[in-house]
Every structure is written in structure tokens, then in C-alpha cells.
PDB file of N, CA and C in Angstrom:
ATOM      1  N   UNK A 138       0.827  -1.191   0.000  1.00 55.00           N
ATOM      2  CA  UNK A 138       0.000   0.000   0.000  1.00 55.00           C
ATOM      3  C   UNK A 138       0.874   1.259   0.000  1.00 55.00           C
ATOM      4  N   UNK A 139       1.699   1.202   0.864  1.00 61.00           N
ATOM      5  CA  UNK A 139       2.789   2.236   1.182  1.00 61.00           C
ATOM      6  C   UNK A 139       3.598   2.467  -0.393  1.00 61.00           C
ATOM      7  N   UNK A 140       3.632   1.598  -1.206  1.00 59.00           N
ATOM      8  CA  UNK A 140       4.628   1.712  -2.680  1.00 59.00           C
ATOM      9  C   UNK A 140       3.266   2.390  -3.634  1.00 59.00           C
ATOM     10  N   UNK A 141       2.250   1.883  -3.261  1.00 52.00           N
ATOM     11  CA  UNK A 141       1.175   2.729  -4.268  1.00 52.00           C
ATOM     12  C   UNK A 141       1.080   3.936  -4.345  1.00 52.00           C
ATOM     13  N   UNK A 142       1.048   4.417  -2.966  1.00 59.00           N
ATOM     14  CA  UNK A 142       0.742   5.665  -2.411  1.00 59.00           C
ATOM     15  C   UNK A 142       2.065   6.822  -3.052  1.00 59.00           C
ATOM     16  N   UNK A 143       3.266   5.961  -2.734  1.00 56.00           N
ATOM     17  CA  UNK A 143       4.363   6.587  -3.317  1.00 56.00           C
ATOM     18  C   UNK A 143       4.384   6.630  -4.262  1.00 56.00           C
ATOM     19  N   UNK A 144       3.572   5.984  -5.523  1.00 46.00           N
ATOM     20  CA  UNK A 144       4.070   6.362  -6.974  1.00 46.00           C
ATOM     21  C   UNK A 144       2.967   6.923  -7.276  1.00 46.00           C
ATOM     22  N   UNK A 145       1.606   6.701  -6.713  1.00 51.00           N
ATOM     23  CA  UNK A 145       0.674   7.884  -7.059  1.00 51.00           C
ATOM     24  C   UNK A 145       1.015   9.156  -6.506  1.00 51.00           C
ATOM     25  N   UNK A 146       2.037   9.577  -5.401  1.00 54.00           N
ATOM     26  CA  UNK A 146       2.826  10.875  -5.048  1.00 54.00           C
ATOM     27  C   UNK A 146       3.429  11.209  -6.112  1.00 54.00           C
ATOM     28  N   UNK A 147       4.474  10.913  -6.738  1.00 52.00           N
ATOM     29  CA  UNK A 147       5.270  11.397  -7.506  1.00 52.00           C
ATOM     30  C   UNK A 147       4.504  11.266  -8.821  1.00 52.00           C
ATOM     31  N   UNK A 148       3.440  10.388  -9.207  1.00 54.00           N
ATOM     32  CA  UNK A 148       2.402  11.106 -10.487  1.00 54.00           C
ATOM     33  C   UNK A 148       1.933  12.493 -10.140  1.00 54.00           C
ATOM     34  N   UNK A 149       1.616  12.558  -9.157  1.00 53.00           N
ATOM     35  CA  UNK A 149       0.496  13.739  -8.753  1.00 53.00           C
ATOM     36  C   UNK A 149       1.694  15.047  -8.839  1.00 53.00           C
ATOM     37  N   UNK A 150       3.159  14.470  -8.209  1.00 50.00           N
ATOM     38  CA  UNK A 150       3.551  16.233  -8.125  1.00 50.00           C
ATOM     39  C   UNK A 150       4.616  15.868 -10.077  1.00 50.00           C
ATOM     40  N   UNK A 151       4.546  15.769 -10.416  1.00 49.00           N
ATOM     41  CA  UNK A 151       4.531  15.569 -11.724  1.00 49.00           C
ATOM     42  C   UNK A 151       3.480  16.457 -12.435  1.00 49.00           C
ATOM     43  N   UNK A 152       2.162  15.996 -12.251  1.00 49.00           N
ATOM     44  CA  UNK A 152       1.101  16.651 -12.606  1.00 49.00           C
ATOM     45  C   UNK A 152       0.454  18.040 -12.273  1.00 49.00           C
ATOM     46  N   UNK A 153       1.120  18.405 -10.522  1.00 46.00           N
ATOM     47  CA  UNK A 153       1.044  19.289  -9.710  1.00 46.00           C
ATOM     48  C   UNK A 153       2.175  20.125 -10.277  1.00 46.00           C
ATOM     49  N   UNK A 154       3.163  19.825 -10.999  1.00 46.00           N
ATOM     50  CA  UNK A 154       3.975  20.895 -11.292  1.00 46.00           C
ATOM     51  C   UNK A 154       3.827  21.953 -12.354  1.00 46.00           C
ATOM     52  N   UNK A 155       2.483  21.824 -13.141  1.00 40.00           N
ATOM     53  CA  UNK A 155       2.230  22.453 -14.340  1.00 40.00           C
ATOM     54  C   UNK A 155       0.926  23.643 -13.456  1.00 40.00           C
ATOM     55  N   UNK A 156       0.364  23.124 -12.179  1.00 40.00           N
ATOM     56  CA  UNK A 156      -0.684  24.287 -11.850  1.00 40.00           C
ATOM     57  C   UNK A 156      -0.074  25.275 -11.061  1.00 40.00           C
ATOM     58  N   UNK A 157      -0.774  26.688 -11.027  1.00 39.00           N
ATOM     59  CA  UNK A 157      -0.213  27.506 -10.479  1.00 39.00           C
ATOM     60  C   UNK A 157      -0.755  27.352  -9.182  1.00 39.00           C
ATOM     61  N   UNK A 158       0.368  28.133  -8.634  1.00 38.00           N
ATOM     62  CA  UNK A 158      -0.057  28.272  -6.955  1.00 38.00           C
ATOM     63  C   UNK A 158       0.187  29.590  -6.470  1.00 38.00           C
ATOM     64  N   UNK A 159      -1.403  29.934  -5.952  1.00 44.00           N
ATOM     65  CA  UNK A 159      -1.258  31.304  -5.838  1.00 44.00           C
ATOM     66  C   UNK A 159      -1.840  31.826  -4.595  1.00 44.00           C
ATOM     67  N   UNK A 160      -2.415  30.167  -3.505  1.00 67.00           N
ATOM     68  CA  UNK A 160      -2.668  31.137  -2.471  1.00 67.00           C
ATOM     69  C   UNK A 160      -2.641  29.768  -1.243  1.00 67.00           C
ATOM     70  N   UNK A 161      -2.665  29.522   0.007  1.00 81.00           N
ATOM     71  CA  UNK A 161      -2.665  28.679   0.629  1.00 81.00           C
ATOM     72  C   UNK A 161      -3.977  27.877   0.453  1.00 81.00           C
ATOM     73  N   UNK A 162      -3.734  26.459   1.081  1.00 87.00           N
ATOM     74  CA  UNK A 162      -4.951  25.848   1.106  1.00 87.00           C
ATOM     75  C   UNK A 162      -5.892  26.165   1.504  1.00 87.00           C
ATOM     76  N   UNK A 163      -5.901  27.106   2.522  1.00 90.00           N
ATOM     77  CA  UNK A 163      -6.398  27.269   3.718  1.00 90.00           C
ATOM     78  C   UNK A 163      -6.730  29.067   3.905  1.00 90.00           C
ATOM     79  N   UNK A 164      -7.934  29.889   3.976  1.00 91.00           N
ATOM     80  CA  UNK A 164      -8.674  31.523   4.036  1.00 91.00           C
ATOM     81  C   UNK A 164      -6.853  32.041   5.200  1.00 91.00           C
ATOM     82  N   UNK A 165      -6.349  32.295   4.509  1.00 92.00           N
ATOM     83  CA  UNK A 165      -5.513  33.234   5.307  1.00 92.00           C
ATOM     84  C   UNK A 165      -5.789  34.093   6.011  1.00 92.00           C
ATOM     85  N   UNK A 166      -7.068  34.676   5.932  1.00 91.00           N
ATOM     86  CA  UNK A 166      -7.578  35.466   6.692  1.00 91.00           C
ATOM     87  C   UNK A 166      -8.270  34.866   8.188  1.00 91.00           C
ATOM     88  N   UNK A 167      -8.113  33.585   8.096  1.00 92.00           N
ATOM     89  CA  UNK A 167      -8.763  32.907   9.367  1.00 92.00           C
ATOM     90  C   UNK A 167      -7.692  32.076  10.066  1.00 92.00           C
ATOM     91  N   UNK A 168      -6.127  32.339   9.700  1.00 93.00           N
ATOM     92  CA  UNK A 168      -5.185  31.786  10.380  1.00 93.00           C
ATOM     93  C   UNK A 168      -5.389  32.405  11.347  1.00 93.00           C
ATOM     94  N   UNK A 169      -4.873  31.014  11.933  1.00 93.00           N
ATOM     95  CA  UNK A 169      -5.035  31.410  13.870  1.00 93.00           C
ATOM     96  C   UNK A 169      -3.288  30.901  14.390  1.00 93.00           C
ATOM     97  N   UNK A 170      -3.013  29.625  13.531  1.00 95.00           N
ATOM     98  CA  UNK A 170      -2.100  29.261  14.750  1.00 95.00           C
ATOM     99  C   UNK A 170      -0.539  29.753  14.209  1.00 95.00           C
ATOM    100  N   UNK A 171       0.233  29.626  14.735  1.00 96.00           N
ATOM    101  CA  UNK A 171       1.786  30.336  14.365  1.00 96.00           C
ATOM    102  C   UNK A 171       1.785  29.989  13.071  1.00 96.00           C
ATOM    103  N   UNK A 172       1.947  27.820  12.577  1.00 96.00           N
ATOM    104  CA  UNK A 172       2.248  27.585  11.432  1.00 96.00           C
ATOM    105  C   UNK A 172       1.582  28.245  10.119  1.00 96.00           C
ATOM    106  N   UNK A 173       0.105  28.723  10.358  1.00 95.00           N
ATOM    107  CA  UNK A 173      -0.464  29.094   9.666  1.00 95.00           C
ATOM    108  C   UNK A 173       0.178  30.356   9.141  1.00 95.00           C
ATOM    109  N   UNK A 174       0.158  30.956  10.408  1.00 95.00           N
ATOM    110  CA  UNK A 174       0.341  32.924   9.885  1.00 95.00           C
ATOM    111  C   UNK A 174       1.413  33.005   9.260  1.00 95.00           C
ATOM    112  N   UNK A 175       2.671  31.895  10.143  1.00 96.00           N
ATOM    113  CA  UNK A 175       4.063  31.702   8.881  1.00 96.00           C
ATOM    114  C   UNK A 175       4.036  31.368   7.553  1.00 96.00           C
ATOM    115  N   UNK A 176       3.152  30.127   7.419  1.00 96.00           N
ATOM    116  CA  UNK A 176       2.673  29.923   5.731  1.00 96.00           C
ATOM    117  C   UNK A 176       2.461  31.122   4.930  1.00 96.00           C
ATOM    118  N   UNK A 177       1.329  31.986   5.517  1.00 95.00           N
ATOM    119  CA  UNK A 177       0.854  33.375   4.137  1.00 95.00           C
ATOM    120  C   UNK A 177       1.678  33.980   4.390  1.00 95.00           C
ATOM    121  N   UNK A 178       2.662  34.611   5.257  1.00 95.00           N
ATOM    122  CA  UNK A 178       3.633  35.466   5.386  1.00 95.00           C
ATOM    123  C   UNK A 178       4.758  35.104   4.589  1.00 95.00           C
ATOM    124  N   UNK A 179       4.965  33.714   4.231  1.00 95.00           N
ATOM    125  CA  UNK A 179       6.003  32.963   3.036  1.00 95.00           C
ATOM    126  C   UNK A 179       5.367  32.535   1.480  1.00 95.00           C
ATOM    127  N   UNK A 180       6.043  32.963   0.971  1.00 95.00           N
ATOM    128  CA  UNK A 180       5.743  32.799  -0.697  1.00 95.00           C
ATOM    129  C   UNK A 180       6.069  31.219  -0.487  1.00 95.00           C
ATOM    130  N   UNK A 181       7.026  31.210  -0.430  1.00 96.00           N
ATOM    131  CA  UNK A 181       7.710  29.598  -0.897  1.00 96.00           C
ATOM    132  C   UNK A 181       6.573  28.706   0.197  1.00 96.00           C
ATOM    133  N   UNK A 182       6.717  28.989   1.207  1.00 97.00           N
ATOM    134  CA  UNK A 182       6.338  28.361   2.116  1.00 97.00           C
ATOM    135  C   UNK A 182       4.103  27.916   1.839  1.00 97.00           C
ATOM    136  N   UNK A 183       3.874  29.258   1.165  1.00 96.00           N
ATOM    137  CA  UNK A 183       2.329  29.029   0.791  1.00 96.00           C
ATOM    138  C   UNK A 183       2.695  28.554  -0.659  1.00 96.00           C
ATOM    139  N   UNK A 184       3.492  28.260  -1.769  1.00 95.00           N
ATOM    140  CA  UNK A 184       3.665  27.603  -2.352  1.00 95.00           C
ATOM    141  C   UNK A 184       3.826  25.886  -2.168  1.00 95.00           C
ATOM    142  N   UNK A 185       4.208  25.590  -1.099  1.00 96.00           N
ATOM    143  CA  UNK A 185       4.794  24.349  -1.382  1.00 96.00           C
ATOM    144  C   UNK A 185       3.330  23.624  -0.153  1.00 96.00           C
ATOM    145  N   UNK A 186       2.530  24.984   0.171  1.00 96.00           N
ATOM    146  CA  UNK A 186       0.658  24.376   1.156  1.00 96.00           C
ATOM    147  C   UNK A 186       0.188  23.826   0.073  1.00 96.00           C
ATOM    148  N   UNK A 187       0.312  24.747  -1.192  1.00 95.00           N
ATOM    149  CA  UNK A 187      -0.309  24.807  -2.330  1.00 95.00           C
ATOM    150  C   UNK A 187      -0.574  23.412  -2.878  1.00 95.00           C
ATOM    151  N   UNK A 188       1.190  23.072  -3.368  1.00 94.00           N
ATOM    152  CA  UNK A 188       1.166  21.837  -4.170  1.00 94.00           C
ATOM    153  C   UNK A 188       0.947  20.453  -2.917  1.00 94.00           C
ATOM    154  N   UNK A 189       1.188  20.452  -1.615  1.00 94.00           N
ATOM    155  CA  UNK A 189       0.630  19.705  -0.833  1.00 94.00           C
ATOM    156  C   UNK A 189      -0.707  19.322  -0.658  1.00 94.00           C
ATOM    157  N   UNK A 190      -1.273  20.370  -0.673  1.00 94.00           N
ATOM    158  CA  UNK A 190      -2.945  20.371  -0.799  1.00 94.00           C
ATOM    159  C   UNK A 190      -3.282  19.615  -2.058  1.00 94.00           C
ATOM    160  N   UNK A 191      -2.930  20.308  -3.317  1.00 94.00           N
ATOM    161  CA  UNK A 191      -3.480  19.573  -4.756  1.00 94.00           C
ATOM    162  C   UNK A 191      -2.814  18.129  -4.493  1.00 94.00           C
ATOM    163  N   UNK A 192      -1.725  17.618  -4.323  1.00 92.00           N
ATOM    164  CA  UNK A 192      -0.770  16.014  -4.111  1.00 92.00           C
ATOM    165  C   UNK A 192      -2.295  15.270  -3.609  1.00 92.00           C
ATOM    166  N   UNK A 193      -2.565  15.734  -2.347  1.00 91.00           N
ATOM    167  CA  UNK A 193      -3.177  15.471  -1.579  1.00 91.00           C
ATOM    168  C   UNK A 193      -4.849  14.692  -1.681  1.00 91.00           C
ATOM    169  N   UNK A 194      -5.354  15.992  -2.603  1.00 90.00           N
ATOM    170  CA  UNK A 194      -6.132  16.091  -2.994  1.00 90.00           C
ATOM    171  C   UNK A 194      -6.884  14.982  -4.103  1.00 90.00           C
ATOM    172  N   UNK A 195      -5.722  14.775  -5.001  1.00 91.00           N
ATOM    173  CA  UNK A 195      -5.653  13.605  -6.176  1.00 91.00           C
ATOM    174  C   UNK A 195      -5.085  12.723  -5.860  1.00 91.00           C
ATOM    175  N   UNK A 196      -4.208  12.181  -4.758  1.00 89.00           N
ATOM    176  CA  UNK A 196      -3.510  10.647  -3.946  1.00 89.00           C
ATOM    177  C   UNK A 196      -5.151  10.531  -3.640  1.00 89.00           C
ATOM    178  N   UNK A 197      -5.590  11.067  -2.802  1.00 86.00           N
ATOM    179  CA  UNK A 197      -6.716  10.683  -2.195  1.00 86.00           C
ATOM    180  C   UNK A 197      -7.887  10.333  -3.183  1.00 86.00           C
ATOM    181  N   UNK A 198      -8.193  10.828  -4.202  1.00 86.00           N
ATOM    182  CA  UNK A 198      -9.379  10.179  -5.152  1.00 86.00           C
ATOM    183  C   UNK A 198      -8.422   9.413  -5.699  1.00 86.00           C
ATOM    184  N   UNK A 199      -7.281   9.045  -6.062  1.00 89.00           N
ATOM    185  CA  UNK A 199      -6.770   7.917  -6.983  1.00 89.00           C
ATOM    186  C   UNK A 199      -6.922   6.218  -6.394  1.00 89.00           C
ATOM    187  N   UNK A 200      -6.767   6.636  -5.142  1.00 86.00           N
ATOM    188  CA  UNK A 200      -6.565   5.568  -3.928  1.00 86.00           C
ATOM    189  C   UNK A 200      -7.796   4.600  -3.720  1.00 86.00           C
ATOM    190  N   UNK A 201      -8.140   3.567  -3.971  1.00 85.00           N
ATOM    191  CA  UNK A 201      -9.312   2.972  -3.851  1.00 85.00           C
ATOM    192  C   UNK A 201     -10.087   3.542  -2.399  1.00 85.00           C
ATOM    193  N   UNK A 202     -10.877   2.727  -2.293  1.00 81.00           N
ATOM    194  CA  UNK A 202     -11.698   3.666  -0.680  1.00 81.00           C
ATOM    195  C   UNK A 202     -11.285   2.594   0.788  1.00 81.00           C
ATOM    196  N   UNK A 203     -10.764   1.905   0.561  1.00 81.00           N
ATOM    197  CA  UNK A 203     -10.017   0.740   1.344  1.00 81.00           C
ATOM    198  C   UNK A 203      -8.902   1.797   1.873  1.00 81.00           C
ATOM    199  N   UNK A 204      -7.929   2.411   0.988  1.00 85.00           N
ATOM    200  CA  UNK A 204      -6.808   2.912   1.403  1.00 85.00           C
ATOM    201  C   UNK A 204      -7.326   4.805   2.077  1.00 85.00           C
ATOM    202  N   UNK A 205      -8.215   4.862   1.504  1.00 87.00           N
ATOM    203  CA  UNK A 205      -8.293   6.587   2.001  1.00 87.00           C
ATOM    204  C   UNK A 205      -8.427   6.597   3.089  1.00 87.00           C
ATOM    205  N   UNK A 206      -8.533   5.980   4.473  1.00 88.00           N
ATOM    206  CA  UNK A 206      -8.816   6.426   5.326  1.00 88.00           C
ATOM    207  C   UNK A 206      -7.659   6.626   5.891  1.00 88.00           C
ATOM    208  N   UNK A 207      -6.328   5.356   5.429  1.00 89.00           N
ATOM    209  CA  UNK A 207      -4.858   5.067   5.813  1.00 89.00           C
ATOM    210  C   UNK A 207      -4.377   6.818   5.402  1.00 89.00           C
ATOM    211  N   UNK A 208      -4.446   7.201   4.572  1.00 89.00           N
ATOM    212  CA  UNK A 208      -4.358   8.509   3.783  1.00 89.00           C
ATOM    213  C   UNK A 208      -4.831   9.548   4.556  1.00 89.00           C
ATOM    214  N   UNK A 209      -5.697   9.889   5.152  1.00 89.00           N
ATOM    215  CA  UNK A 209      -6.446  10.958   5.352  1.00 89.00           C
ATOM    216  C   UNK A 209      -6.094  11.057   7.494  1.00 89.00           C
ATOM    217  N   UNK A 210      -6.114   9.547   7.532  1.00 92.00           N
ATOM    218  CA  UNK A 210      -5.121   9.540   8.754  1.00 92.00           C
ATOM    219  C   UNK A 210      -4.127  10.141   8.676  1.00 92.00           C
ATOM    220  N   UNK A 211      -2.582   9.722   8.037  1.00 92.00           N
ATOM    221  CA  UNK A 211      -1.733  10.189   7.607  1.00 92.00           C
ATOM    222  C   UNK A 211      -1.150  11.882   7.548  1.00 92.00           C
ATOM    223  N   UNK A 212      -2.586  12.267   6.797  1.00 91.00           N
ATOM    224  CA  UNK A 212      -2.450  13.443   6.240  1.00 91.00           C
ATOM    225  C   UNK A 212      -2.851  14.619   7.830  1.00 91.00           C
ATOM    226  N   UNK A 213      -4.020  14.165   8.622  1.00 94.00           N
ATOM    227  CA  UNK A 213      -4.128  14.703  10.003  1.00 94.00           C
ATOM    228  C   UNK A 213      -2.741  14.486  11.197  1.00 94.00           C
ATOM    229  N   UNK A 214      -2.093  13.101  11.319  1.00 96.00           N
ATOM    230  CA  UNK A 214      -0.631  13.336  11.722  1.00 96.00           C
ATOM    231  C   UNK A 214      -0.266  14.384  11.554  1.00 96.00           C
ATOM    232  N   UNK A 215       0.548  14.209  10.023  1.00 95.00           N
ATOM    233  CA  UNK A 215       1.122  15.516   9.011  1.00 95.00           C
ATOM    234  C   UNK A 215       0.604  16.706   9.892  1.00 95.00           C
ATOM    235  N   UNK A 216      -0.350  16.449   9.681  1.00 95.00           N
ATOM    236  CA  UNK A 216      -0.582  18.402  10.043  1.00 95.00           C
ATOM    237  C   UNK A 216      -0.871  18.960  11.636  1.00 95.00           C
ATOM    238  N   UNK A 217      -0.418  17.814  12.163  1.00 96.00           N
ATOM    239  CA  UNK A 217      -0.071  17.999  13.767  1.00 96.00           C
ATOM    240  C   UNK A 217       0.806  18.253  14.050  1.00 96.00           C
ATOM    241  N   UNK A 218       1.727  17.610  13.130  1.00 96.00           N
ATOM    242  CA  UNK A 218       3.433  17.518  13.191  1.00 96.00           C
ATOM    243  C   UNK A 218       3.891  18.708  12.656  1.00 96.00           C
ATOM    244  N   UNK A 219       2.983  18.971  11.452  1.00 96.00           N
ATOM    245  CA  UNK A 219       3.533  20.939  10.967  1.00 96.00           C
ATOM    246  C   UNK A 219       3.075  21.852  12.600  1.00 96.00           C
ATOM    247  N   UNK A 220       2.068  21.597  12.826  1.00 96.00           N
ATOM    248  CA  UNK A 220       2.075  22.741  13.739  1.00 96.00           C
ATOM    249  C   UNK A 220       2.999  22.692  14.830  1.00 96.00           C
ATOM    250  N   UNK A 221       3.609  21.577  14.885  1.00 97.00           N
ATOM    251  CA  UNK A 221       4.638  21.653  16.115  1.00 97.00           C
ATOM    252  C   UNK A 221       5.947  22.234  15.481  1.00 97.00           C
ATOM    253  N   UNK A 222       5.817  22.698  14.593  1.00 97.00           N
ATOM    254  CA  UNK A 222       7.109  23.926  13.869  1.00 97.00           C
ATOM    255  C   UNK A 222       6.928  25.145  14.413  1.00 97.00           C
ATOM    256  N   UNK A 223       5.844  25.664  14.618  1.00 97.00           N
ATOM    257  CA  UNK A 223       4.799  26.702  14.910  1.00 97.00           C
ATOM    258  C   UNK A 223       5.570  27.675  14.119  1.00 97.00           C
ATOM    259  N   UNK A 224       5.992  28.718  14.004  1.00 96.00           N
ATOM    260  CA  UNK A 224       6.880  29.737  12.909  1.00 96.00           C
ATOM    261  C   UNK A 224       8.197  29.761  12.526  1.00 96.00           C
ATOM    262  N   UNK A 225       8.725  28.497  12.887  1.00 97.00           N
ATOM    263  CA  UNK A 225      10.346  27.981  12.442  1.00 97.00           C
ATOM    264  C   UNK A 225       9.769  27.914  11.204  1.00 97.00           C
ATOM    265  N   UNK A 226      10.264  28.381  10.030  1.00 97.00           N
ATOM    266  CA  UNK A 226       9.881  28.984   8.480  1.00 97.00           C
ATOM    267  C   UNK A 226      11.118  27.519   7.975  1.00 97.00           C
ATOM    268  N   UNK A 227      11.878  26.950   8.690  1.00 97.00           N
ATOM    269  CA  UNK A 227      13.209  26.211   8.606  1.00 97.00           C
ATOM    270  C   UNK A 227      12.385  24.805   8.615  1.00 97.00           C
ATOM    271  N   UNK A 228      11.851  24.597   9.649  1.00 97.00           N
ATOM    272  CA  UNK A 228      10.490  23.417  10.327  1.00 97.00           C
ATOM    273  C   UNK A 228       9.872  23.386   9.324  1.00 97.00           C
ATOM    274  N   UNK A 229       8.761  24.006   8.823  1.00 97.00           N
ATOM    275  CA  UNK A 229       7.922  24.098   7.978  1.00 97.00           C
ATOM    276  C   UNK A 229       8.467  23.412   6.489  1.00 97.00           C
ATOM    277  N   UNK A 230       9.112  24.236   6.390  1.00 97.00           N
ATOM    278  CA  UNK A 230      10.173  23.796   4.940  1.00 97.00           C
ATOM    279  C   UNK A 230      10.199  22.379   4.672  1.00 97.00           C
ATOM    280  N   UNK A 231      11.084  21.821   5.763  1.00 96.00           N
ATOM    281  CA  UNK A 231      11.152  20.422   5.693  1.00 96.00           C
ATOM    282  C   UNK A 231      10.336  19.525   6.170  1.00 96.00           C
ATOM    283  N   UNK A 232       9.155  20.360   7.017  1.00 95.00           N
ATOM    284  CA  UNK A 232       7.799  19.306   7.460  1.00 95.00           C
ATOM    285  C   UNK A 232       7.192  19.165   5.622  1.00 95.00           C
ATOM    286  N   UNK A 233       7.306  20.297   4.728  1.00 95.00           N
ATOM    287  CA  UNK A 233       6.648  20.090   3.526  1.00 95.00           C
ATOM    288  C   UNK A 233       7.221  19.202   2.471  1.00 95.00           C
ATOM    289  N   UNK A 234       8.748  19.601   2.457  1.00 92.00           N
ATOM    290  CA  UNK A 234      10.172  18.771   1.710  1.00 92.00           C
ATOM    291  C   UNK A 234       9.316  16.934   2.061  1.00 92.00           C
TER     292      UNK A 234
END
């Protein structure tokens, strides 16, 4: 499951590399927590929410419905683990890398 997931990743940012990214996943205007306000305050950094979100977005419909929940688990970790960067812009980087 874990090798599927990985080559439907690297289809998706393959595919993710041709859309633009122009704003976080997420109303910037309703950031609340550090990681957040650091994201819109970073280009690169709301760039790389961007292509995480779309990856994300299409792993998850590619994935039969057996595996999405393994996925969507995964993906709530993930974003527990970003907020424990809270505005290390350094953290963030490589919570996204």
C-alpha cells in the first residue's frame, strides 16, 4: 500500500507541477495558529501548502476507498506535526520537503 501511495505521489507532483499556486490551502484570513500565519507570510512556504494540498487532494481520489482512510489519517498526523514547527519557516520547509 505504502509503494502505491508513493508512486501515485510522484504522479500527482509531476502533474502538480504544471498548476499555479497562488494562495494557501487554507482563508488566510482565518489563520489562527503560528504555522499558519508563517505559511501566508512565506511565498515559498504558501507555495509548497499549495502543491501539498493539490498532491493530496488527487492521492486521495486515486486511492481505492479501502486505502483513504490510511491517507487521510496520515495526512491529520502531518498536520499535527507541521504545527509543532509553529513559525520555524526552517520546520515548515522540511515538514513540507
Amino acid at each position: 500500500m505504502r509503494r502505491l501511495i508513493q508512486v501515485l505521489a510522484l504522479t500527482a507532483v509531476c502533474a502538480a507541477g504544471a498548476m499555479p499556486a497562488a494562495a494557501a490551502s487554507f482563508d488566510c484570513r482565518k489563520a489562527r495558529t503560528s504555522d499558519e500565519k508563517a505559511i501566508c507570510a512565506n511565498r515559498d512556504l504558501n507555495d509548497q501548502d499549495v502543491r501539498m494540498d493539490q498532491l493530496y487532494g488527487i492521492t486521495r481520489h486515486l486511492v481505492p476507498m479501502g486505502g483513504r482512510g490510511a491517507i487521510m489519517d496520515d495526512q491529520r498526523a502531518w498536520l499535527q506535526a507541521r504545527k509543532q514547527c509553529g513559525a520555524n519557516q526552517a520546520c515548515l520547509k522540511r515538514s513540507y520537503d
